Tab-separated table of C-alpha atoms in Angstrom:
chain	number	residue	atom	x	y	z
A	1	MET	CA	39.826	2.690	32.920
A	2	ASP	CA	37.582	4.097	30.191
A	3	PRO	CA	34.434	5.377	31.948
A	4	ALA	CA	32.341	4.339	28.965
A	5	SER	CA	33.428	0.731	29.415
A	6	SER	CA	31.889	0.682	32.876
A	7	GLU	CA	28.381	1.517	31.550
A	8	PRO	CA	26.017	-1.428	31.302
A	9	PRO	CA	25.423	-2.693	27.752
A	10	VAL	CA	22.267	-1.487	26.034
A	11	ASN	CA	19.511	-4.089	25.782
A	12	PRO	CA	18.605	-4.240	22.060
A	13	SER	CA	14.918	-4.639	22.935
A	14	GLU	CA	15.016	-1.218	24.641
A	15	SER	CA	16.696	0.593	21.725
A	16	ARG	CA	14.417	2.928	19.743
A	17	SER	CA	16.295	2.295	16.517
A	18	PHE	CA	15.987	-1.450	17.103
A	19	GLN	CA	12.241	-1.093	17.686
A	20	ARG	CA	11.860	0.883	14.449
A	21	TRP	CA	13.801	-1.789	12.560
A	22	LEU	CA	11.698	-4.523	14.168
A	23	HIS	CA	8.444	-2.806	13.154
A	24	LYS	CA	9.706	-2.322	9.599
A	25	ALA	CA	10.651	-5.987	9.387
A	26	ALA	CA	7.219	-6.919	10.707
A	27	GLN	CA	5.559	-4.755	8.043
A	28	VAL	CA	7.511	-6.506	5.310
A	29	SER	CA	7.027	-10.035	6.613
A	30	GLY	CA	3.658	-9.631	8.349
A	31	MET	CA	5.040	-11.518	11.335
A	32	GLY	CA	4.518	-10.111	14.800
A	33	LEU	CA	1.606	-7.888	13.759
A	34	THR	CA	-1.980	-8.192	14.863
A	35	ALA	CA	-4.719	-8.633	12.267
A	36	ASP	CA	-5.731	-4.980	12.734
A	37	GLU	CA	-2.132	-3.804	12.248
A	38	ARG	CA	-1.761	-5.882	9.089
A	39	GLU	CA	-5.007	-4.489	7.691
A	40	HIS	CA	-3.949	-0.924	8.553
A	41	ASP	CA	-0.589	-1.390	6.823
A	42	ARG	CA	-2.287	-2.932	3.772
A	43	VAL	CA	-4.687	0.005	3.410
A	44	GLU	CA	-1.858	2.510	3.892
A	45	ALA	CA	0.227	0.807	1.188
A	46	GLN	CA	-2.738	0.871	-1.204
A	47	HIS	CA	-3.278	4.556	-0.488
A	48	ARG	CA	0.372	5.443	-1.139
A	49	ARG	CA	0.370	3.554	-4.428
A	50	CYS	CA	-2.920	5.168	-5.491
A	51	GLU	CA	-1.620	8.658	-4.732
A	52	GLN	CA	1.614	7.989	-6.630
A	53	TRP	CA	-0.252	6.705	-9.693
A	54	LYS	CA	-2.728	9.584	-9.488
A	55	THR	CA	0.090	12.134	-9.571
A	56	GLU	CA	1.705	10.408	-12.545
A	57	LEU	CA	-1.585	10.194	-14.469
A	58	LEU	CA	-2.507	13.829	-13.831
A	59	ASN	CA	0.809	14.866	-15.329
A	60	TYR	CA	1.557	12.322	-18.036
A	61	SER	CA	-1.555	10.372	-19.121
A	62	PRO	CA	-2.669	11.578	-22.595
A	63	SER	CA	-6.361	10.892	-21.929
A	64	VAL	CA	-6.383	12.357	-18.403
A	65	VAL	CA	-4.424	15.485	-19.369
A	66	PHE	CA	-6.699	15.941	-22.402
A	67	MET	CA	-9.859	15.706	-20.268
A	68	LEU	CA	-8.497	18.120	-17.646
A	69	LYS	CA	-7.666	20.601	-20.398
A	70	HIS	CA	-11.188	20.487	-21.809
A	71	LEU	CA	-12.773	20.694	-18.385
A	72	LYS	CA	-10.785	23.874	-17.815
A	73	LEU	CA	-11.866	25.235	-21.211
A	74	SER	CA	-15.470	24.525	-20.212
A	75	GLY	CA	-15.058	26.526	-17.017
A	76	CYS	CA	-14.564	23.594	-14.660
A	77	LEU	CA	-11.070	23.634	-13.222
A	78	ILE	CA	-10.494	20.455	-11.195
A	79	PRO	CA	-7.805	20.664	-8.475
A	80	SER	CA	-5.983	17.441	-7.709
A	81	SER	CA	-7.346	17.600	-4.158
A	82	ASN	CA	-10.814	16.917	-5.615
A	83	ILE	CA	-9.588	13.544	-6.876
A	84	VAL	CA	-9.451	11.364	-3.781
A	85	CYS	CA	-7.932	7.930	-3.186
A	86	ALA	CA	-10.070	6.025	-0.696
A	87	PRO	CA	-11.176	2.503	0.276
A	88	CYS	CA	-14.421	1.381	-1.390
A	89	ASP	CA	-16.737	-1.613	-1.456
A	90	LEU	CA	-16.151	-4.364	-3.988
A	91	THR	CA	-18.694	-3.148	-6.558
A	92	ARG	CA	-16.777	-0.282	-8.156
A	93	SER	CA	-13.387	1.117	-9.107
A	94	GLY	CA	-14.288	4.792	-8.880
A	95	GLY	CA	-17.064	7.310	-8.587
A	96	PHE	CA	-18.102	10.836	-9.476
A	97	HIS	CA	-19.965	13.303	-7.253
A	98	PRO	CA	-21.822	16.225	-8.876
A	99	ALA	CA	-20.294	18.570	-6.301
A	100	GLY	CA	-17.059	18.227	-8.290
A	101	ALA	CA	-15.203	15.296	-6.724
A	102	ILE	CA	-13.888	11.993	-8.008
A	103	ILE	CA	-13.145	8.941	-5.874
A	104	LEU	CA	-10.524	6.400	-6.933
A	105	CYS	CA	-11.026	3.092	-5.142
A	106	GLN	CA	-7.466	2.531	-4.023
A	107	GLY	CA	-7.614	-1.241	-3.517
A	108	HIS	CA	-9.219	-2.099	-6.851
A	109	PHE	CA	-6.480	-1.377	-9.374
A	110	GLY	CA	-4.325	-4.217	-10.609
A	111	ASP	CA	-2.197	-1.807	-12.604
A	112	LYS	CA	-1.885	1.872	-13.486
A	113	LYS	CA	-3.629	1.390	-16.856
A	114	HIS	CA	-6.785	0.230	-15.082
A	115	MET	CA	-6.641	3.323	-12.894
A	116	GLU	CA	-6.105	5.516	-15.975
A	117	ASP	CA	-9.248	4.126	-17.622
A	118	THR	CA	-11.247	4.632	-14.426
A	119	LEU	CA	-10.061	8.212	-13.950
A	120	THR	CA	-10.812	9.052	-17.592
A	121	HIS	CA	-14.277	7.507	-17.194
A	122	GLU	CA	-15.060	9.694	-14.185
A	123	LEU	CA	-13.646	12.788	-15.910
A	124	VAL	CA	-16.062	12.209	-18.807
A	125	HIS	CA	-18.906	12.235	-16.259
A	126	MET	CA	-17.537	15.455	-14.824
A	127	TYR	CA	-17.268	16.986	-18.299
A	128	ASP	CA	-20.867	16.059	-19.069
A	129	HIS	CA	-22.064	17.489	-15.766
A	130	CYS	CA	-20.170	20.719	-16.352
A	131	LYS	CA	-20.988	21.253	-20.023
A	132	PHE	CA	-24.472	19.752	-20.391
A	133	ASN	CA	-25.967	20.272	-16.914
A	134	VAL	CA	-26.855	16.604	-16.430
A	135	ASP	CA	-29.766	15.746	-14.138
A	136	TRP	CA	-28.523	12.512	-12.550
A	137	LYS	CA	-32.034	11.621	-11.358
A	138	ASN	CA	-33.170	11.546	-14.990
A	139	LEU	CA	-32.437	8.023	-16.236
A	140	ARG	CA	-32.011	9.147	-19.843
A	141	HIS	CA	-29.442	11.779	-18.808
A	142	HIS	CA	-27.616	9.232	-16.671
A	143	ALA	CA	-27.700	6.629	-19.449
A	144	CYS	CA	-26.222	9.052	-21.970
A	145	SER	CA	-23.281	9.928	-19.743
A	146	GLU	CA	-22.646	6.241	-18.942
A	147	ILE	CA	-22.642	5.354	-22.639
A	148	ARG	CA	-20.131	8.105	-23.344
A	149	ALA	CA	-17.911	7.376	-20.327
A	150	ASN	CA	-17.696	3.645	-21.035
A	151	SER	CA	-17.081	4.206	-24.728
A	152	LEU	CA	-14.486	6.988	-24.480
A	153	SER	CA	-12.451	5.956	-21.444
A	154	GLY	CA	-10.926	2.650	-22.512
A	155	ASP	CA	-13.153	0.666	-20.139
A	156	CYS	CA	-14.360	-1.449	-23.054
A	157	ARG	CA	-11.146	-2.178	-24.895
A	158	TYR	CA	-10.783	-5.802	-25.954
A	159	MET	CA	-8.250	-6.936	-23.337
A	160	ARG	CA	-10.258	-5.423	-20.476
A	161	GLU	CA	-13.327	-7.333	-21.624
A	162	LEU	CA	-11.314	-10.517	-22.014
A	163	GLY	CA	-10.158	-10.156	-18.414
A	164	ARG	CA	-13.793	-9.870	-17.323
A	165	GLY	CA	-14.659	-13.070	-19.158
A	166	PHE	CA	-16.517	-11.468	-22.066
A	167	VAL	CA	-15.349	-12.461	-25.540
A	168	SER	CA	-16.990	-11.290	-28.739
A	169	PHE	CA	-15.707	-11.000	-32.283
A	170	SER	CA	-18.572	-8.861	-33.542
A	171	LYS	CA	-19.338	-5.395	-32.169
A	172	GLN	CA	-17.545	-6.210	-28.901
A	173	HIS	CA	-17.070	-2.544	-28.023
A	174	GLN	CA	-20.754	-1.673	-28.472
A	175	ALA	CA	-21.878	-4.732	-26.491
A	176	CYS	CA	-19.582	-3.812	-23.596
A	177	VAL	CA	-20.670	-0.169	-23.540
A	178	ARG	CA	-24.346	-1.137	-23.574
A	179	ARG	CA	-23.970	-3.780	-20.846
A	180	ARG	CA	-21.982	-1.568	-18.500
A	181	ALA	CA	-24.254	1.444	-19.066
A	182	ILE	CA	-27.307	-0.642	-18.151
A	183	LEU	CA	-25.597	-1.885	-14.978
A	184	SER	CA	-24.757	1.667	-13.901
A	185	VAL	CA	-28.228	3.049	-14.620
A	186	ARG	CA	-29.773	0.100	-12.773
A	187	ALA	CA	-27.825	1.219	-9.665
A	188	ASN	CA	-29.434	4.681	-9.830
A	189	PRO	CA	-31.845	5.013	-6.866
A	190	MET	CA	-34.450	6.429	-9.269
A	191	CYS	CA	-34.368	3.280	-11.443
A	192	PRO	CA	-37.178	0.826	-10.543
A	193	ASP	CA	-35.836	-2.240	-12.367
A	194	GLU	CA	-33.481	-3.545	-15.042
A	195	ALA	CA	-36.096	-3.124	-17.757
A	196	ALA	CA	-36.235	0.624	-17.057
A	197	ALA	CA	-32.433	0.839	-17.175
A	198	GLU	CA	-32.309	-1.025	-20.487
A	199	ARG	CA	-35.074	1.149	-21.914
A	200	ALA	CA	-33.266	4.366	-20.936
A	201	VAL	CA	-30.036	3.179	-22.559
A	202	ASN	CA	-31.819	2.101	-25.744
A	203	GLU	CA	-33.690	5.402	-26.052
A	204	VAL	CA	-30.512	7.525	-26.101
A	205	TRP	CA	-28.097	5.023	-27.629
A	206	GLY	CA	-27.836	6.407	-31.156
A	207	SER	CA	-27.112	10.019	-30.268
A	208	CYS	CA	-24.961	9.376	-27.207
A	209	PHE	CA	-22.759	6.594	-28.589
A	210	SER	CA	-21.887	8.753	-31.591
A	211	ASP	CA	-21.139	11.800	-29.403
A	212	THR	CA	-17.396	11.640	-28.715
A	213	ARG	CA	-16.911	15.172	-27.352
A	214	PRO	CA	-14.356	16.386	-26.383
A	215	PHE	CA	-12.486	13.671	-28.321
A	216	ASP	CA	-12.517	13.664	-32.113
A	217	GLU	CA	-13.191	9.926	-32.044
A	218	ILE	CA	-13.376	7.033	-29.592
A	219	TYR	CA	-10.094	7.128	-27.659
Protein backbone atom coordinates (compact mmCIF):
# COMPACT_ATOMS: atom_id res chain seq x y z
CA MET A 1 0.00 0.00 0.00
CA ASP A 2 1.32 3.43 -0.97
CA PRO A 3 2.02 5.28 2.30
CA ALA A 4 0.96 8.54 0.70
CA SER A 5 -2.49 7.13 0.02
CA SER A 6 -3.03 6.63 3.74
CA GLU A 7 -2.56 10.36 4.52
CA PRO A 8 -5.77 12.29 5.10
CA PRO A 9 -6.80 14.56 2.22
CA VAL A 10 -5.89 18.22 2.54
CA ASN A 11 -8.80 20.51 3.37
CA PRO A 12 -8.76 23.22 0.65
CA SER A 13 -9.72 25.86 3.22
CA GLU A 14 -6.47 25.13 5.10
CA SER A 15 -4.21 25.36 2.02
CA ARG A 16 -2.05 28.49 1.83
CA SER A 17 -2.16 28.54 -1.96
CA PHE A 18 -5.94 28.23 -1.83
CA GLN A 19 -6.14 31.13 0.63
CA ARG A 20 -3.97 33.29 -1.64
CA TRP A 21 -6.20 32.44 -4.61
CA LEU A 22 -9.31 33.19 -2.55
CA HIS A 23 -7.96 36.61 -1.51
CA LYS A 24 -7.02 37.43 -5.11
CA ALA A 25 -10.50 36.48 -6.28
CA ALA A 26 -11.98 38.64 -3.54
CA GLN A 27 -9.84 41.59 -4.65
CA VAL A 28 -11.09 41.24 -8.21
CA SER A 29 -14.75 40.72 -7.35
CA GLY A 30 -14.94 42.71 -4.10
CA MET A 31 -16.87 39.84 -2.53
CA GLY A 32 -15.83 38.57 0.87
CA LEU A 33 -13.94 41.74 1.78
CA THR A 34 -14.80 44.19 4.51
CA ALA A 35 -15.39 47.84 3.64
CA ASP A 36 -11.95 48.72 5.06
CA GLU A 37 -10.27 46.00 2.98
CA ARG A 38 -12.01 47.19 -0.18
CA GLU A 39 -10.95 50.77 0.48
CA HIS A 40 -7.36 49.67 1.17
CA ASP A 41 -7.24 47.69 -2.08
CA ARG A 42 -8.73 50.62 -4.01
CA VAL A 43 -6.12 53.05 -2.68
CA GLU A 44 -3.31 50.58 -3.37
CA ALA A 45 -4.49 50.10 -6.97
CA GLN A 46 -4.62 53.87 -7.47
CA HIS A 47 -1.12 54.22 -6.08
CA ARG A 48 0.30 51.52 -8.37
CA ARG A 49 -1.30 53.11 -11.42
CA CYS A 50 -0.05 56.57 -10.42
CA GLU A 51 3.51 55.32 -9.95
CA GLN A 52 3.43 53.51 -13.31
CA TRP A 53 2.17 56.61 -15.13
CA LYS A 54 4.67 58.81 -13.29
CA THR A 55 7.57 56.64 -14.45
CA GLU A 56 6.32 56.70 -18.03
CA LEU A 57 5.83 60.48 -18.02
CA LEU A 58 9.25 61.19 -16.50
CA ASN A 59 10.83 59.23 -19.32
CA TYR A 60 8.64 59.83 -22.35
CA SER A 61 6.40 62.90 -21.95
CA PRO A 62 7.73 65.75 -24.17
CA SER A 63 6.50 68.49 -21.81
CA VAL A 64 7.66 66.77 -18.60
CA VAL A 65 11.09 65.83 -19.99
CA PHE A 66 11.48 69.38 -21.34
CA MET A 67 10.66 70.93 -17.94
CA LEU A 68 13.01 68.57 -16.08
CA LYS A 69 15.79 69.48 -18.49
CA HIS A 70 15.33 73.20 -17.91
CA LEU A 71 15.04 72.77 -14.16
CA LYS A 72 18.40 71.01 -14.25
CA LEU A 73 19.88 73.80 -16.39
CA SER A 74 18.62 76.29 -13.80
CA GLY A 75 20.39 74.41 -11.02
CA CYS A 76 17.36 72.55 -9.68
CA LEU A 77 17.75 68.84 -10.24
CA ILE A 78 14.51 67.06 -9.26
CA PRO A 79 14.85 63.37 -8.30
CA SER A 80 11.85 61.20 -9.03
CA SER A 81 11.53 60.51 -5.29
CA ASN A 82 10.52 64.17 -4.86
CA ILE A 83 7.45 63.55 -7.02
CA VAL A 84 5.06 61.66 -4.77
CA CYS A 85 1.82 59.82 -5.52
CA ALA A 86 -0.55 60.20 -2.58
CA PRO A 87 -4.25 60.38 -1.68
CA CYS A 88 -5.65 63.93 -1.60
CA ASP A 89 -8.91 65.72 -0.89
CA LEU A 90 -11.34 66.35 -3.72
CA THR A 91 -10.27 69.94 -4.43
CA ARG A 92 -7.05 69.35 -6.37
CA SER A 93 -5.14 67.07 -8.71
CA GLY A 94 -1.65 67.97 -7.54
CA GLY A 95 0.44 70.36 -5.53
CA PHE A 96 3.86 71.95 -5.26
CA HIS A 97 5.87 72.54 -2.08
CA PRO A 98 8.64 75.18 -2.10
CA ALA A 99 10.95 72.70 -0.37
CA GLY A 100 11.20 70.96 -3.75
CA ALA A 101 8.43 68.36 -3.78
CA ILE A 102 5.44 67.68 -6.00
CA ILE A 103 2.35 65.72 -5.00
CA LEU A 104 0.28 63.87 -7.59
CA CYS A 105 -3.21 63.13 -6.27
CA GLN A 106 -3.38 59.48 -7.22
CA GLY A 107 -7.17 59.08 -7.24
CA HIS A 108 -7.95 62.12 -9.37
CA PHE A 109 -6.67 61.16 -12.81
CA GLY A 110 -9.08 59.78 -15.35
CA ASP A 111 -6.26 59.18 -17.80
CA LYS A 112 -2.51 59.64 -18.19
CA LYS A 113 -2.94 62.85 -20.23
CA HIS A 114 -4.65 64.52 -17.27
CA MET A 115 -1.76 63.47 -15.06
CA GLU A 116 0.74 64.78 -17.64
CA ASP A 117 -0.92 68.22 -17.63
CA THR A 118 -0.95 68.28 -13.82
CA LEU A 119 2.71 67.27 -13.53
CA THR A 120 3.74 69.88 -16.11
CA HIS A 121 1.72 72.50 -14.22
CA GLU A 122 3.53 71.75 -10.97
CA LEU A 123 6.91 71.67 -12.72
CA VAL A 124 6.26 75.19 -14.03
CA HIS A 125 5.70 76.28 -10.41
CA MET A 126 8.94 74.59 -9.44
CA TYR A 127 10.78 76.29 -12.31
CA ASP A 128 9.45 79.68 -11.26
CA HIS A 129 10.43 79.07 -7.64
CA CYS A 130 13.92 78.00 -8.66
CA LYS A 131 14.64 80.65 -11.28
CA PHE A 132 12.73 83.70 -10.02
CA ASN A 133 12.75 83.18 -6.24
CA VAL A 134 8.97 83.43 -5.88
CA ASP A 135 7.55 84.64 -2.57
CA TRP A 136 4.39 82.53 -2.31
CA LYS A 137 2.95 84.83 0.37
CA ASN A 138 3.02 87.68 -2.14
CA LEU A 139 -0.26 87.47 -4.07
CA ARG A 140 1.21 89.07 -7.19
CA HIS A 141 4.06 86.53 -7.25
CA HIS A 142 1.61 83.68 -6.73
CA ALA A 143 -0.74 85.02 -9.41
CA CYS A 144 2.06 85.25 -11.96
CA SER A 145 3.13 81.65 -11.45
CA GLU A 146 -0.50 80.44 -11.61
CA ILE A 147 -1.07 82.30 -14.87
CA ARG A 148 2.04 80.73 -16.37
CA ALA A 149 1.37 77.22 -15.04
CA ASN A 150 -2.23 77.14 -16.28
CA SER A 151 -1.29 78.59 -19.64
CA LEU A 152 1.78 76.45 -20.37
CA SER A 153 0.78 73.06 -18.98
CA GLY A 154 -2.19 72.09 -21.12
CA ASP A 155 -4.65 72.61 -18.25
CA CYS A 156 -6.65 75.01 -20.40
CA ARG A 157 -6.80 73.19 -23.71
CA TYR A 158 -10.24 73.18 -25.30
CA MET A 159 -11.24 69.58 -24.53
CA ARG A 160 -10.25 69.89 -20.86
CA GLU A 161 -12.45 72.97 -20.54
CA LEU A 162 -15.29 71.24 -22.34
CA GLY A 163 -15.08 68.40 -19.82
CA ARG A 164 -15.37 70.94 -17.00
CA GLY A 165 -18.49 72.40 -18.56
CA PHE A 166 -16.92 75.62 -19.86
CA VAL A 167 -17.46 76.37 -23.54
CA SER A 168 -16.25 79.52 -25.26
CA PHE A 169 -15.50 80.30 -28.88
CA SER A 170 -13.67 83.55 -28.18
CA LYS A 171 -10.46 83.72 -26.14
CA GLN A 172 -11.30 80.43 -24.40
CA HIS A 173 -7.68 79.83 -23.39
CA GLN A 174 -7.28 83.25 -21.77
CA ALA A 175 -10.61 82.96 -19.94
CA CYS A 176 -9.64 79.56 -18.53
CA VAL A 177 -6.19 80.71 -17.41
CA ARG A 178 -7.63 83.78 -15.70
CA ARG A 179 -10.41 81.85 -13.95
CA ARG A 180 -8.16 79.09 -12.66
CA ALA A 181 -5.44 81.53 -11.56
CA ILE A 182 -7.98 83.50 -9.52
CA LEU A 183 -9.24 80.30 -7.87
CA SER A 184 -5.71 79.27 -6.89
CA VAL A 185 -4.75 82.69 -5.54
CA ARG A 186 -8.02 82.83 -3.59
CA ALA A 187 -6.91 79.63 -1.80
CA ASN A 188 -3.69 81.33 -0.63
CA PRO A 189 -3.93 81.85 3.16
CA MET A 190 -2.67 85.42 2.65
CA CYS A 191 -5.59 86.27 0.32
CA PRO A 192 -8.47 88.01 2.18
CA ASP A 193 -11.17 87.61 -0.48
CA GLU A 194 -11.92 86.91 -4.13
CA ALA A 195 -11.63 90.58 -5.04
CA ALA A 196 -8.00 90.60 -3.86
CA ALA A 197 -7.28 87.45 -5.87
CA GLU A 198 -8.83 88.94 -9.00
CA ARG A 199 -6.93 92.19 -8.50
CA ALA A 200 -3.59 90.37 -8.14
CA VAL A 201 -4.20 88.39 -11.33
CA ASN A 202 -5.24 91.49 -13.28
CA GLU A 203 -2.20 93.48 -12.12
CA VAL A 204 0.32 90.95 -13.49
CA TRP A 205 -1.71 89.52 -16.37
CA GLY A 206 -0.01 91.24 -19.30
CA SER A 207 3.58 90.42 -18.41
CA CYS A 208 2.98 86.94 -17.00
CA PHE A 209 0.63 85.60 -19.69
CA SER A 210 3.13 86.58 -22.38
CA ASP A 211 6.06 85.02 -20.48
CA THR A 212 6.34 81.47 -21.83
CA ARG A 213 9.78 80.59 -20.43
CA PRO A 214 11.24 78.00 -20.74
CA PHE A 215 8.96 77.23 -23.72
CA ASP A 216 9.27 79.24 -26.92
CA GLU A 217 5.48 79.51 -27.04
CA ILE A 218 2.39 78.18 -25.27
CA TYR A 219 2.76 74.39 -25.29
